[in-house]
Coordinates of C-alpha atoms in Angstrom, one line a residue:
Chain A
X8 CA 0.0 0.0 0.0
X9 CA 1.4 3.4 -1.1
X10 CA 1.8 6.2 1.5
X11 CA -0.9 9.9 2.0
X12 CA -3.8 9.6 0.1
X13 CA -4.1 12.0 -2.8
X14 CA -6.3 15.5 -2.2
X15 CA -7.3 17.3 -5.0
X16 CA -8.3 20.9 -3.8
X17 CA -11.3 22.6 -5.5
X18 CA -11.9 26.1 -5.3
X19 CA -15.6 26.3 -4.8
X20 CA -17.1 29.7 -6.0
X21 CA -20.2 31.6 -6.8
X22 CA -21.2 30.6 -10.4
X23 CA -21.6 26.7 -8.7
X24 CA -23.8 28.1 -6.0
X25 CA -27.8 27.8 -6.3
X26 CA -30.3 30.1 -5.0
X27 CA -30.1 28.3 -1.8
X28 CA -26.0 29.7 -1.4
X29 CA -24.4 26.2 -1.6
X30 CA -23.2 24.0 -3.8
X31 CA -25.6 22.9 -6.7
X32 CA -26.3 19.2 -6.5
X33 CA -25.3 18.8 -10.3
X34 CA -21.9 20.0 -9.5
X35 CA -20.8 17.5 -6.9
X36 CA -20.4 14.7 -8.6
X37 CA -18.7 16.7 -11.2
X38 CA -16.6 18.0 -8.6
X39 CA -15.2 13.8 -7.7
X40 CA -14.9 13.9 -11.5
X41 CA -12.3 16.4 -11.2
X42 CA -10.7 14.6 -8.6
X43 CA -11.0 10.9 -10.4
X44 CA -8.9 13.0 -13.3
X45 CA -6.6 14.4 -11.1
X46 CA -5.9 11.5 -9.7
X47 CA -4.5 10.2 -13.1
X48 CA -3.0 13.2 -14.5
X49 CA -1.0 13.2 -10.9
X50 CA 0.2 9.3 -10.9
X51 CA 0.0 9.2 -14.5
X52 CA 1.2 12.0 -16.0
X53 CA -1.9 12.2 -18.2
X54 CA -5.8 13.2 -17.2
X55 CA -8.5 11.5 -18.9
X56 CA -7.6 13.7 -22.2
X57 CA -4.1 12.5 -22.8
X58 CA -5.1 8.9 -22.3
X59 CA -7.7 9.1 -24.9
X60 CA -5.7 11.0 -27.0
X61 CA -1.9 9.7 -26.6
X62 CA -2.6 6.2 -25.3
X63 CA -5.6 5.2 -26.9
X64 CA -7.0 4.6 -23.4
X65 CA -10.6 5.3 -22.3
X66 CA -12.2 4.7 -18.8
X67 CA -16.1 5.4 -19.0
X68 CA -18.1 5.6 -16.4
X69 CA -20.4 2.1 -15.1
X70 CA -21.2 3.5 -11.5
X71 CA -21.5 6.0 -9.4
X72 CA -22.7 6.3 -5.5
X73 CA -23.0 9.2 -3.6
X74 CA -23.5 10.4 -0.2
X75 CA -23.5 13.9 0.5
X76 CA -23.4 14.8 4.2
X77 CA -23.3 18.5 4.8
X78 CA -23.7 21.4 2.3
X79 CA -20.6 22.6 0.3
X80 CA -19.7 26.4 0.0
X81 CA -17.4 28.8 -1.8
X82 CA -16.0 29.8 2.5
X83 CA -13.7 26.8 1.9
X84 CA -11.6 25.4 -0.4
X85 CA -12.7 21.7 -1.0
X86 CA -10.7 18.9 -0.4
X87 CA -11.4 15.7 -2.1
X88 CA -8.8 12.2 -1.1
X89 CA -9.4 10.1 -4.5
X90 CA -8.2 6.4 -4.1
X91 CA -8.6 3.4 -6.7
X92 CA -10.3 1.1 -4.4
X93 CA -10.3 -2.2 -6.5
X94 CA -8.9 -3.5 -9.9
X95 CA -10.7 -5.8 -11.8
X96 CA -9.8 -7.8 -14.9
X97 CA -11.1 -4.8 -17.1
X98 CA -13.0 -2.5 -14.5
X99 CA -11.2 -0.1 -11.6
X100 CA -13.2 1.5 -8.8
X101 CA -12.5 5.0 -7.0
X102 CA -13.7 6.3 -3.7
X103 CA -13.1 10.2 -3.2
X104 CA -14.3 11.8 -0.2
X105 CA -14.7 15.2 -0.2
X106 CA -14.6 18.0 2.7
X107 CA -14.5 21.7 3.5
X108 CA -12.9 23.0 6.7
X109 CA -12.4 19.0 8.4
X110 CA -15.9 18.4 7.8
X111 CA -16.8 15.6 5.9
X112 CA -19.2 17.2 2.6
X113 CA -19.7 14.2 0.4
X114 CA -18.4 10.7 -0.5
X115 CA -19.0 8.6 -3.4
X116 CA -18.3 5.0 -5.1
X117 CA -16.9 4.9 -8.9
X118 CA -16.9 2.2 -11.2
X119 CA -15.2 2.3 -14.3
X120 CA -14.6 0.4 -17.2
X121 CA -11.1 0.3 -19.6
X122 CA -11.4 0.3 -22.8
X123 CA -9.5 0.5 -26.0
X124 CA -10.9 4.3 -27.1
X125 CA -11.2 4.6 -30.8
X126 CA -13.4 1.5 -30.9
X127 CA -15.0 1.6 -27.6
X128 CA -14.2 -1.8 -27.0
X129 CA -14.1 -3.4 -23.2
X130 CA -10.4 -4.6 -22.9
X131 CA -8.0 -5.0 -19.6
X132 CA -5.5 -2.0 -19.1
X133 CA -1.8 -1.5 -20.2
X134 CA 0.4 -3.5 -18.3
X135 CA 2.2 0.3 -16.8
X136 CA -1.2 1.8 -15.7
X137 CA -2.3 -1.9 -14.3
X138 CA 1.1 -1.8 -11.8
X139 CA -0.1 2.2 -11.3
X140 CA -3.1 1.3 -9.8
X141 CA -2.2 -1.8 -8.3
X142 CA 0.5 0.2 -6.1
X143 CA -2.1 2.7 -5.0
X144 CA -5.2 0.7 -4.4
X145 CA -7.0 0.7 -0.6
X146 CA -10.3 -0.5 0.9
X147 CA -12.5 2.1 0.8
X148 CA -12.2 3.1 4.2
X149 CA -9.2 4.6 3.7
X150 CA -7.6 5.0 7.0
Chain B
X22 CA -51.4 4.4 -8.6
X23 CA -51.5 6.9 -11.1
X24 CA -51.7 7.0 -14.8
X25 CA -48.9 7.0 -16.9
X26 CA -45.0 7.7 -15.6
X27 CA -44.6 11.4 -16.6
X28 CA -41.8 12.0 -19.2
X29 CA -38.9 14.7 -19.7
X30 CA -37.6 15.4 -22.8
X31 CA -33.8 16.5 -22.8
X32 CA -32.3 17.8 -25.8
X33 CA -28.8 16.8 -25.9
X34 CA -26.1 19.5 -27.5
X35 CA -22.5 19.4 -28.9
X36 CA -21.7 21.2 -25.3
X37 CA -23.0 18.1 -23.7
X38 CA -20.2 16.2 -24.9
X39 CA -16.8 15.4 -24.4
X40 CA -14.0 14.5 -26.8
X41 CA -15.3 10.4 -26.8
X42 CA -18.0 12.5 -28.7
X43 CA -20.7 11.2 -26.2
X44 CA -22.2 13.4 -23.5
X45 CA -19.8 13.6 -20.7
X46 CA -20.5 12.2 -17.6
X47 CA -20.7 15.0 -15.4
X48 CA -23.9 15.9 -17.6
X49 CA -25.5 13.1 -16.8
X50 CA -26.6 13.4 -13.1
X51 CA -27.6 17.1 -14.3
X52 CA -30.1 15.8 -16.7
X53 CA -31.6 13.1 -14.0
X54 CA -32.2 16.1 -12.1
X55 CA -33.1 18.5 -14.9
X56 CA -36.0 15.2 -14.9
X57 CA -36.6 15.2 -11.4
X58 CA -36.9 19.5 -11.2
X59 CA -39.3 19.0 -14.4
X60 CA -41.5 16.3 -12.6
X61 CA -42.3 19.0 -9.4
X62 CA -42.9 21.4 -12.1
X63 CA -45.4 19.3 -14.0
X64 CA -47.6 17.5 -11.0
X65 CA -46.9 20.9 -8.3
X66 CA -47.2 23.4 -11.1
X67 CA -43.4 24.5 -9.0
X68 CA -40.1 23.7 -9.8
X69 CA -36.9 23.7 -6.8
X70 CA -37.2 27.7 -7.5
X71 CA -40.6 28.6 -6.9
X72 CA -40.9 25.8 -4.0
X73 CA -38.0 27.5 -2.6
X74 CA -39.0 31.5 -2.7
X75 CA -42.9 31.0 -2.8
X76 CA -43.4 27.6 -0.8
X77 CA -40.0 28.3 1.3
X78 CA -39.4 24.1 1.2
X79 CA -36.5 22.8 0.3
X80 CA -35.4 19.5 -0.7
X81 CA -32.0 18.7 -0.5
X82 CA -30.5 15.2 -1.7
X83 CA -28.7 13.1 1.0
X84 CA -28.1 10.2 -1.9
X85 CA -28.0 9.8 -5.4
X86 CA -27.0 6.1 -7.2
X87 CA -26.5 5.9 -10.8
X88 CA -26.2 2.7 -13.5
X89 CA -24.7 4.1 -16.8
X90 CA -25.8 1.5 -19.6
X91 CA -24.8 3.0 -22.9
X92 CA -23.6 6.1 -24.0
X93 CA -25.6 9.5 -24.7
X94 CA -25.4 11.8 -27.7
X95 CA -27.3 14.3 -29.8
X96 CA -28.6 12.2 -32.8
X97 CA -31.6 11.1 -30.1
X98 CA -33.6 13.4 -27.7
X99 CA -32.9 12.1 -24.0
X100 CA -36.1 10.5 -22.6
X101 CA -36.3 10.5 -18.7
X102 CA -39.2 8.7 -17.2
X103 CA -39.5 10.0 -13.8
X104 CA -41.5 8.8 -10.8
X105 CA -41.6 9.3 -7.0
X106 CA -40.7 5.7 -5.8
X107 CA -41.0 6.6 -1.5
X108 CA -42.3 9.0 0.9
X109 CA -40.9 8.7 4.6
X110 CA -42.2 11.2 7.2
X111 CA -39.4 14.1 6.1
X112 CA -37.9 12.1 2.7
X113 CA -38.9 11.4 -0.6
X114 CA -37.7 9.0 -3.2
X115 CA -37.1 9.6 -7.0
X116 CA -36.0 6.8 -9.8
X117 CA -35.0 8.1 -12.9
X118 CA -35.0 6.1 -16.0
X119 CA -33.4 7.1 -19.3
X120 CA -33.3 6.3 -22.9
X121 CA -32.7 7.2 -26.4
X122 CA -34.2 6.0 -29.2
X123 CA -36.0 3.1 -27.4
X124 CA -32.8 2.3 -25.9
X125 CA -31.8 2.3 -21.9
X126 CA -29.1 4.8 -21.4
X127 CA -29.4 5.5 -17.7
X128 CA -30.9 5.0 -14.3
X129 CA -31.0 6.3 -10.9
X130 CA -32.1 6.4 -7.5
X131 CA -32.2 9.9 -5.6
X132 CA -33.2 10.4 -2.3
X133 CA -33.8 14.0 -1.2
X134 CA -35.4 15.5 2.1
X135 CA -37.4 17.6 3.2
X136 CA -36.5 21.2 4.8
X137 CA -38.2 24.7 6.3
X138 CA -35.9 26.8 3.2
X139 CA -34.7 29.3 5.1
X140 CA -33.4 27.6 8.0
X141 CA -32.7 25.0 6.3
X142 CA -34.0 22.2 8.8
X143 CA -35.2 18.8 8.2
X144 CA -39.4 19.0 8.3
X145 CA -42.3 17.1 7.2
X146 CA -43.7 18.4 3.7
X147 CA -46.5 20.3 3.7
X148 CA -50.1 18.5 3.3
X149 CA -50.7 19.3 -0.4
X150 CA -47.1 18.4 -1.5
X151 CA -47.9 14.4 0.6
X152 CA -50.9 14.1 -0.9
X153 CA -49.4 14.5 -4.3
X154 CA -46.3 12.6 -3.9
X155 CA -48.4 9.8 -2.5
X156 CA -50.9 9.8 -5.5
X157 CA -47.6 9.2 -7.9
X158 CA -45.6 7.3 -5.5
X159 CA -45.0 3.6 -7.4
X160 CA -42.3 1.4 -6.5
X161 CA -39.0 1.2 -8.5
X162 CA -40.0 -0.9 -11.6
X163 CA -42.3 1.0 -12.9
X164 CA -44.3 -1.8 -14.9
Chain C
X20 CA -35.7 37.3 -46.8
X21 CA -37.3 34.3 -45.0
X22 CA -40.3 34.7 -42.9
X23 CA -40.8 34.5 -39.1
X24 CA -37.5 34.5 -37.1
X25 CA -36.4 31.1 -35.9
X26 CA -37.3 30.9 -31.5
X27 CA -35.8 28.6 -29.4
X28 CA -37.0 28.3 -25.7
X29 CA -35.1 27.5 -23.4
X30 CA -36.7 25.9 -19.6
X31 CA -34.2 27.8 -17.1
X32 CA -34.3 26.2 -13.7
X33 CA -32.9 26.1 -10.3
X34 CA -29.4 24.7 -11.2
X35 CA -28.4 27.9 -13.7
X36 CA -29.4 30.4 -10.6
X37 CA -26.6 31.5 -8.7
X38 CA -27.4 32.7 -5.4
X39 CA -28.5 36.1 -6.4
X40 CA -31.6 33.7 -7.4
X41 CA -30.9 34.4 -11.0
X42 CA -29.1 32.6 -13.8
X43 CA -25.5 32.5 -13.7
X44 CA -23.5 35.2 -16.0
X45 CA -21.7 32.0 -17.0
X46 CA -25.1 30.5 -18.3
X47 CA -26.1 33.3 -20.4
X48 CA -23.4 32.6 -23.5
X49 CA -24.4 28.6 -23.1
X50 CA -27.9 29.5 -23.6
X51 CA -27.0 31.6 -26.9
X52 CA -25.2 29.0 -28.2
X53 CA -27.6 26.4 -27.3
X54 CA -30.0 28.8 -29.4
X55 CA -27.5 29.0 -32.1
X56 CA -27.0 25.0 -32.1
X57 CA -31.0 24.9 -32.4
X58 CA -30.9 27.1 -35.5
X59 CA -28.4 25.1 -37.4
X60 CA -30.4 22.1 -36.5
X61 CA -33.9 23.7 -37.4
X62 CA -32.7 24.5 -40.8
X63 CA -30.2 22.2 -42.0
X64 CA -31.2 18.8 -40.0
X65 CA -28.2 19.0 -38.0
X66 CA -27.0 20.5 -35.3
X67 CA -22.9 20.9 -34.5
X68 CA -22.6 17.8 -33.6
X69 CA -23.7 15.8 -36.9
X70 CA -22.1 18.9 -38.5
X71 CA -18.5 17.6 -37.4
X72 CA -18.8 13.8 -37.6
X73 CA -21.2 13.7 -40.5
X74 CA -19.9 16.5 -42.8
X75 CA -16.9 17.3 -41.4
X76 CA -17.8 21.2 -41.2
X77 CA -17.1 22.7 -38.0
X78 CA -17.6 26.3 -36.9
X79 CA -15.6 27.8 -34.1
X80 CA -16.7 30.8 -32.7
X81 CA -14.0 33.7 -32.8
X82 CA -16.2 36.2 -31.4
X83 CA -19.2 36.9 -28.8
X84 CA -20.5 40.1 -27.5
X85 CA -23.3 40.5 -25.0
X86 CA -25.2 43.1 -23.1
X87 CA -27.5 41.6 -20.5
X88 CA -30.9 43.7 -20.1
X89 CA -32.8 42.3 -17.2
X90 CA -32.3 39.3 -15.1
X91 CA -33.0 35.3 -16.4
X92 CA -35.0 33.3 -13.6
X93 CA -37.0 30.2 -14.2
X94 CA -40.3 31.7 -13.9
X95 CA -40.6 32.3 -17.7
X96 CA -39.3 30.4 -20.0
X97 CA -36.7 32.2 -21.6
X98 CA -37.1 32.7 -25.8
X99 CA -34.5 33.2 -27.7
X100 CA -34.7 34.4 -31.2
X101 CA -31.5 33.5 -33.5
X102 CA -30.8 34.6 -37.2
X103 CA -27.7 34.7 -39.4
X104 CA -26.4 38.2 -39.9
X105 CA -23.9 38.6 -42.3
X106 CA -21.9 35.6 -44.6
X107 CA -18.6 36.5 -45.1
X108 CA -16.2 33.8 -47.8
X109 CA -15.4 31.6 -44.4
X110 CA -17.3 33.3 -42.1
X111 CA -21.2 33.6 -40.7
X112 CA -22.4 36.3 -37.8
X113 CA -25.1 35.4 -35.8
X114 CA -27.8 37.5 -33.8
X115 CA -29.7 36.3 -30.4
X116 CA -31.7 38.1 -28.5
X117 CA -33.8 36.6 -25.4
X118 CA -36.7 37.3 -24.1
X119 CA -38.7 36.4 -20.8
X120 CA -42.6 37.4 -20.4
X121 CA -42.2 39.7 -23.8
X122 CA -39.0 41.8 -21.8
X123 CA -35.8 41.5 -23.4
X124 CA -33.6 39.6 -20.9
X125 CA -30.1 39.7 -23.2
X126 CA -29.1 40.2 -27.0
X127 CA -25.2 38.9 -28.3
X128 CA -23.4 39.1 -31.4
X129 CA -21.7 36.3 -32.7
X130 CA -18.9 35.4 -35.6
X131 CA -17.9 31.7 -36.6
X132 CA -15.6 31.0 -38.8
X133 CA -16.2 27.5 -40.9
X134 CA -13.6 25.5 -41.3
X135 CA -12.4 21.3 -42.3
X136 CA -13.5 19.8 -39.1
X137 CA -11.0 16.9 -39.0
X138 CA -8.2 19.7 -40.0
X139 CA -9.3 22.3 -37.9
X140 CA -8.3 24.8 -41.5
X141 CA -10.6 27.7 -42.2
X142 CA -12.7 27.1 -46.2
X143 CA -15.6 28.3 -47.4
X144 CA -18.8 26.5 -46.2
X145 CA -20.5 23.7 -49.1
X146 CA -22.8 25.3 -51.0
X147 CA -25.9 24.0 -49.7
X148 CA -25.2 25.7 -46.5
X149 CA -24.3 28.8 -48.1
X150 CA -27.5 28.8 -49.6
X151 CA -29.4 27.7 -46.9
X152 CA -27.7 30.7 -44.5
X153 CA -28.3 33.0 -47.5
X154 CA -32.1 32.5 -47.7
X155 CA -32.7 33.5 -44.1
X156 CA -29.6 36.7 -44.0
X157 CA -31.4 39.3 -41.9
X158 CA -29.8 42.6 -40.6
X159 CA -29.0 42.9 -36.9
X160 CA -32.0 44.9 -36.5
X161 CA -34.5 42.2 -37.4
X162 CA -37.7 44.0 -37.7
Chain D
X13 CA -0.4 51.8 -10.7
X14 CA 0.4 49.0 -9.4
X15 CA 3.0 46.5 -10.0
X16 CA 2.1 43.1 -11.8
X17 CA -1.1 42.2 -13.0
X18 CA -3.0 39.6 -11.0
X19 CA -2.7 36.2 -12.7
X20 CA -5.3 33.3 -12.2
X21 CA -4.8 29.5 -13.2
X22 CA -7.2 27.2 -15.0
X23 CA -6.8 23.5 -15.0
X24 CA -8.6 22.5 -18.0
X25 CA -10.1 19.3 -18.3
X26 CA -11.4 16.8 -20.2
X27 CA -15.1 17.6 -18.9
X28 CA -14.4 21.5 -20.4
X29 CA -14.1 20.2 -24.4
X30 CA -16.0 18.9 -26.8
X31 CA -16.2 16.5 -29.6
X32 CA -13.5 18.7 -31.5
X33 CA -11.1 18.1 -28.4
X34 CA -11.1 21.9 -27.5
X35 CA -12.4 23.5 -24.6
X36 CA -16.5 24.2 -25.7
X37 CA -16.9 27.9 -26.3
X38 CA -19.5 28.2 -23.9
X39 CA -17.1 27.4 -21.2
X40 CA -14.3 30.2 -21.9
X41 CA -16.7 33.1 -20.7
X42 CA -17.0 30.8 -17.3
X43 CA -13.5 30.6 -17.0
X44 CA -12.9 34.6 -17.7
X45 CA -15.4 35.0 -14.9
X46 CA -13.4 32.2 -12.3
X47 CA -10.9 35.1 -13.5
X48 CA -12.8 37.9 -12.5
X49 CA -14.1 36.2 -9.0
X50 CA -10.4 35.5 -8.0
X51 CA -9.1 38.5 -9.0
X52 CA -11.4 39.9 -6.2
X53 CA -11.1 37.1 -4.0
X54 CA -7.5 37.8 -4.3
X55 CA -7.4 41.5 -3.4
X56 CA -10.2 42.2 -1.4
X57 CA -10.2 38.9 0.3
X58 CA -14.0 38.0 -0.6
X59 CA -15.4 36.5 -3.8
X60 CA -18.4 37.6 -4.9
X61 CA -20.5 35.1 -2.5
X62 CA -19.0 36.6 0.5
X63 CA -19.5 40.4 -1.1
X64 CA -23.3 39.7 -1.5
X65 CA -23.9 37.2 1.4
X66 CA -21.5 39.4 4.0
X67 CA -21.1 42.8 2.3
X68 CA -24.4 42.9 0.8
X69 CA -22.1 44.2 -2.6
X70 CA -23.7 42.5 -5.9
X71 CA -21.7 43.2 -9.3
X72 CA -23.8 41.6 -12.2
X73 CA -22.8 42.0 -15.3
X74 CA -23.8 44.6 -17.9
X75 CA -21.6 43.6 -21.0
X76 CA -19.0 41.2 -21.9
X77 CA -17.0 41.1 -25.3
X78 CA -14.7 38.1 -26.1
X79 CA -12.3 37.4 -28.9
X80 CA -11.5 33.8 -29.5
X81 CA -7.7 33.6 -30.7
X82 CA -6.3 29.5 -30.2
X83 CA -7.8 27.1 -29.4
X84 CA -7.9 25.8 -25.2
X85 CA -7.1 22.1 -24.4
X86 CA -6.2 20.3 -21.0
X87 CA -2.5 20.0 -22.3
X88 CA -1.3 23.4 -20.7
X89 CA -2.9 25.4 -17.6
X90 CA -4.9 28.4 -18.9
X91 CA -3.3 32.0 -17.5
X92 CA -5.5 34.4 -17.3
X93 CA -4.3 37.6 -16.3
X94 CA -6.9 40.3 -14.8
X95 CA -6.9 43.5 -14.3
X96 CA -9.8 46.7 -13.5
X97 CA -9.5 48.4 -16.7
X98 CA -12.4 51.3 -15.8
X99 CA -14.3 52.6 -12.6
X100 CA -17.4 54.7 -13.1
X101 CA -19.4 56.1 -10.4
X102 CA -21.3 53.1 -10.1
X103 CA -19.3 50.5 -12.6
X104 CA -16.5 48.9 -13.4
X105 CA -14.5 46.9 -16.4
X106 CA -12.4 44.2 -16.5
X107 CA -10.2 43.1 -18.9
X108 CA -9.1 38.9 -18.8
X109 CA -6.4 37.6 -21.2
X110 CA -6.1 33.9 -21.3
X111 CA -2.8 32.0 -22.6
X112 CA -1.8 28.4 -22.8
X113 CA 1.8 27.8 -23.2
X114 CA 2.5 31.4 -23.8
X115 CA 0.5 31.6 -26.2
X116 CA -3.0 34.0 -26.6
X117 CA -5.8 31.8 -26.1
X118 CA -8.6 34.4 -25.8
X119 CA -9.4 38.2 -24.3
X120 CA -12.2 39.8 -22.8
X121 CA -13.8 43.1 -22.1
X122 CA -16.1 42.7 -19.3
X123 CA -18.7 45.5 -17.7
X124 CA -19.9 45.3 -13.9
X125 CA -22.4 47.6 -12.3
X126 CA -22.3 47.4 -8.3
X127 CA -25.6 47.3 -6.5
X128 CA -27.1 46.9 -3.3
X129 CA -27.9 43.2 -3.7
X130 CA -30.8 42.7 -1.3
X131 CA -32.2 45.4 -3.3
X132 CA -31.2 44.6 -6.5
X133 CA -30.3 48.8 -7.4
X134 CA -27.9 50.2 -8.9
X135 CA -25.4 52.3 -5.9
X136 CA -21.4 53.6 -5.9
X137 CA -19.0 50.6 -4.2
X138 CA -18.5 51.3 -0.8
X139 CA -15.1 53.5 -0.1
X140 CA -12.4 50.4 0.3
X141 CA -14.1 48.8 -2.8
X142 CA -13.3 51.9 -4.7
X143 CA -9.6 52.7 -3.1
X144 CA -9.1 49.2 -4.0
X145 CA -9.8 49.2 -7.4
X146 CA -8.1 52.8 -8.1
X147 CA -5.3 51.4 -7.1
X148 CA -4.9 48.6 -9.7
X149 CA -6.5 50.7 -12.5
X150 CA -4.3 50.1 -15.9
X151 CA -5.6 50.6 -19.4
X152 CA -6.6 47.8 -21.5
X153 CA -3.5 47.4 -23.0
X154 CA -1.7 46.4 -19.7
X155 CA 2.0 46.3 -20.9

């Protein structure tokens, strides 16, 4: 198991507020979005663009869970930990668990799938990004 | 049980989608709540806005779960069938199903809860707003 | 000069509101290109989408200009009349103005340029769009 | 004047483009406005949801004017440097320049009017707001 868990810091602002002054609900799950792709373009090198484009690589969506626990706001940056929580033959799984001033906001489960991009074709990942996730994969309760 | 499951008709845009030329997945939980904003709209003659301001309820999600089957674009308007599947004393229930051109795209489950808007504190729904959820509720398979 | 001028309407809802308890800045331009979008695929079939994949015509935008009028909230919907002001050899102008309750919300000028999609190399538009863009050329000024 | 213009960072992503792997256009304005927000986030240590929620300041927007130069892609932060351009007795301009690799991606001419925002009117800044802008006042041409 590797060492820290990643955090991906989101700077929350006004134009993703609603008229209740938090957080729209469509945003949050693009907000773990942001921190699944983070996650890669910091281990990898390359976010979700550069593997489609320069490896041929895609990783659509299957799944997603969330939880959301108390209401996010631009008073704090957010902090999301991302973690690949389980590799499968041709599937990998993320947990990112997001918070704003120590207080947990939201969590959520990911499921994704590889596949070969230009023919959107199920297939088991490159042997380099396999070993990636390998070295970096947790249970989902992370601590 | 009522009549027919109400329908929302999304039309899906270039903007929707990312560079796998499909609508990104971000978009997606937008549109199951554009469909889910739409059905209080329809059956309350009120969307989130005017139940908000006018009404002063609120209702916050606490969950959302999501099955992605196959992949959204603009040749097909998005079809989301929407229907109240649970009413507990201060939560309600909403599945989401989705599809294009006859074809499953998407599901969901959304669980949301009730609140007094500006203080923003769980509460039972008003009387009108039960009796209409109750006269839509059906359970999660809809046939 | 073609008849009526093309409308699109546009359901604005909770989600584009920012917590002023109107739509986002941000929104505005998206909903004038979503108006834009629905011209294209009023007239010719096809929206940008099966513009780029099916005919390999693309049109990047190279310049917007917008004055916002009155404020965009979900309690009308918002209409949005579009028409093509000027044709340049590789280039088209555009006109929106929007409208909630018969008071104009916001009005923008835009210029595309068309170009090889899959080259990304500004040409001349095929000459059934041309003439399609030609029959409906109306001044800025559309009454 | 004062000394270097304010600079704000942009990690674009593969959720910002579109099916022509560039950032969608309807994105950019919402980037030039993260712009704007930081830059007073930055200097006066609110963003505009704490200058409406705790100054009761509102800014909306009166105008915006953008010229599209490259092309934006996740390959290279976007810079975008900001800067007050004009203060009136009750508005203000901005002027955003984005660049990717060094490189012009786009510019902007934006125009703000402040208001009282529980009352939605029209009203000078208060006196810190306006010694803070005077004092990083350049022309639009900033160099």
């Amino acid at each position: 198991m590797a060492g820290a868990v990643f955090e991906h810091e989101i700077r929350v602002t006004w134009g993703d507020c609603d008229p209740a002054r938090i957080a729209y609900t469509g945003r949050l799950p693009m907000f773990a979005l942001d921190a699944i792709n983070a996650w890669w373009e910091h281990h990898l090198g390359d976010g979700w663009y550069q593997m489609e484009i320069d490896r041929n690589v895609g990783t659509p969506f299957v799944h997603m869970a969330l939880d959301f626990r108390s209401p996010v706001t631009p008073r704090h940056r957010l902090i999301c930990r991302v973690w690949p929580t389980r590799l499968g033959e041709t599937s990998i799984g993320f947990r990112v668990e997001a918070s704003q001033g120590g207080k947990p906001s939201f969590s959520g489960d990911f499921v994704c799938v590889f596949i070969v991009a230009d023919q959107f074709r199920k297939s088991p990942p490159p042997k380099d990004i396999r070993a990636l996730v390998e070295a970096h994969l947790r249970p989902v309760a992370a601590e």
